[in-house]
Amino acid sequence: MRLVRHLLLLLKEFGLFAWHNKAWWIIPLILMLLLLSAFIFAGQSMAPYIYTLF
């Protein structure tokens, strides 16, 4: 729970930075990094099931 709170605070800081400095390019970058990390996490948990298919 503590880790989630720190991650949300970090995302909030990135959002405030983008808002104040009008650095809108950073928002898609952060979203793509979050999406990539979600794919990596999901891929690690699905690996044993994929290997049984082959």
C-alpha atoms as a printed R data frame, in Angstrom:
   type eleno elety resid chain resno     x       y       z
1  ATOM     1    CA   MET     A     1 0.000   0.000   0.000
2  ATOM     2    CA   ARG     A     2 2.858   2.311   0.800
3  ATOM     3    CA   LEU     A     3 4.458   1.676  -2.588
4  ATOM     4    CA   VAL     A     4 1.227   2.530  -4.409
5  ATOM     5    CA   ARG     A     5 0.965   5.802  -2.508
6  ATOM     6    CA   HIS     A     6 4.522   6.750  -3.460
7  ATOM     7    CA   LEU     A     7 3.900   5.864  -7.101
8  ATOM     8    CA   LEU     A     8 0.755   7.992  -7.163
9  ATOM     9    CA   LEU     A     9 2.672  10.895  -5.626
10 ATOM    10    CA   LEU     A    10 5.338  10.503  -8.301
11 ATOM    11    CA   LEU     A    11 2.729  10.562 -11.055
12 ATOM    12    CA   LYS     A    12 1.176  13.636  -9.470
13 ATOM    13    CA   GLU     A    13 4.575  15.364  -9.482
14 ATOM    14    CA   PHE     A    14 5.037  14.561 -13.179
15 ATOM    15    CA   GLY     A    15 1.578  15.954 -13.891
16 ATOM    16    CA   LEU     A    16 2.273  19.161 -11.995
17 ATOM    17    CA   PHE     A    17 5.605  19.542 -13.774
18 ATOM    18    CA   ALA     A    18 3.935  19.138 -17.164
19 ATOM    19    CA   TRP     A    19 1.198  21.605 -16.217
20 ATOM    20    CA   HIS     A    20 3.462  24.363 -14.900
21 ATOM    21    CA   ASN     A    21 6.163  24.080 -17.572
22 ATOM    22    CA   LYS     A    22 3.749  23.319 -20.408
23 ATOM    23    CA   ALA     A    23 5.760  20.194 -21.177
24 ATOM    24    CA   TRP     A    24 2.879  18.260 -22.700
25 ATOM    25    CA   TRP     A    25 5.246  15.843 -24.428
26 ATOM    26    CA   ILE     A    26 6.034  14.208 -21.086
27 ATOM    27    CA   ILE     A    27 2.488  12.889 -20.542
28 ATOM    28    CA   PRO     A    28 2.471  10.402 -23.473
29 ATOM    29    CA   LEU     A    29 5.995   9.361 -22.510
30 ATOM    30    CA   ILE     A    30 4.928   8.498 -18.966
31 ATOM    31    CA   LEU     A    31 1.803   6.718 -20.219
32 ATOM    32    CA   MET     A    32 3.845   4.594 -22.629
33 ATOM    33    CA   LEU     A    33 6.312   3.677 -19.872
34 ATOM    34    CA   LEU     A    34 3.438   2.645 -17.594
35 ATOM    35    CA   LEU     A    35 1.890   0.573 -20.381
36 ATOM    36    CA   LEU     A    36 5.209  -1.108 -21.140
37 ATOM    37    CA   SER     A    37 5.757  -1.942 -17.479
38 ATOM    38    CA   ALA     A    38 2.228  -3.408 -17.280
39 ATOM    39    CA   PHE     A    39 2.977  -5.622 -20.300
40 ATOM    40    CA   ILE     A    40 6.227  -6.796 -18.731
41 ATOM    41    CA   PHE     A    41 4.510  -7.578 -15.450
42 ATOM    42    CA   ALA     A    42 1.689  -9.454 -17.190
43 ATOM    43    CA   GLY     A    43 4.169 -11.330 -19.386
44 ATOM    44    CA   GLN     A    44 6.085 -12.592 -16.386
45 ATOM    45    CA   SER     A    45 2.976 -13.976 -14.759
46 ATOM    46    CA   MET     A    46 1.781 -15.615 -18.004
47 ATOM    47    CA   ALA     A    47 5.094 -17.266 -18.924
48 ATOM    48    CA   PRO     A    48 4.436 -20.691 -17.328
49 ATOM    49    CA   TYR     A    49 1.128 -20.995 -19.195
50 ATOM    50    CA   ILE     A    50 2.631 -20.025 -22.558
51 ATOM    51    CA   TYR     A    51 5.433 -22.592 -22.263
52 ATOM    52    CA   THR     A    52 2.936 -25.436 -21.804
53 ATOM    53    CA   LEU     A    53 1.410 -24.665 -25.195
54 ATOM    54    CA   PHE     A    54 4.678 -25.452 -26.960
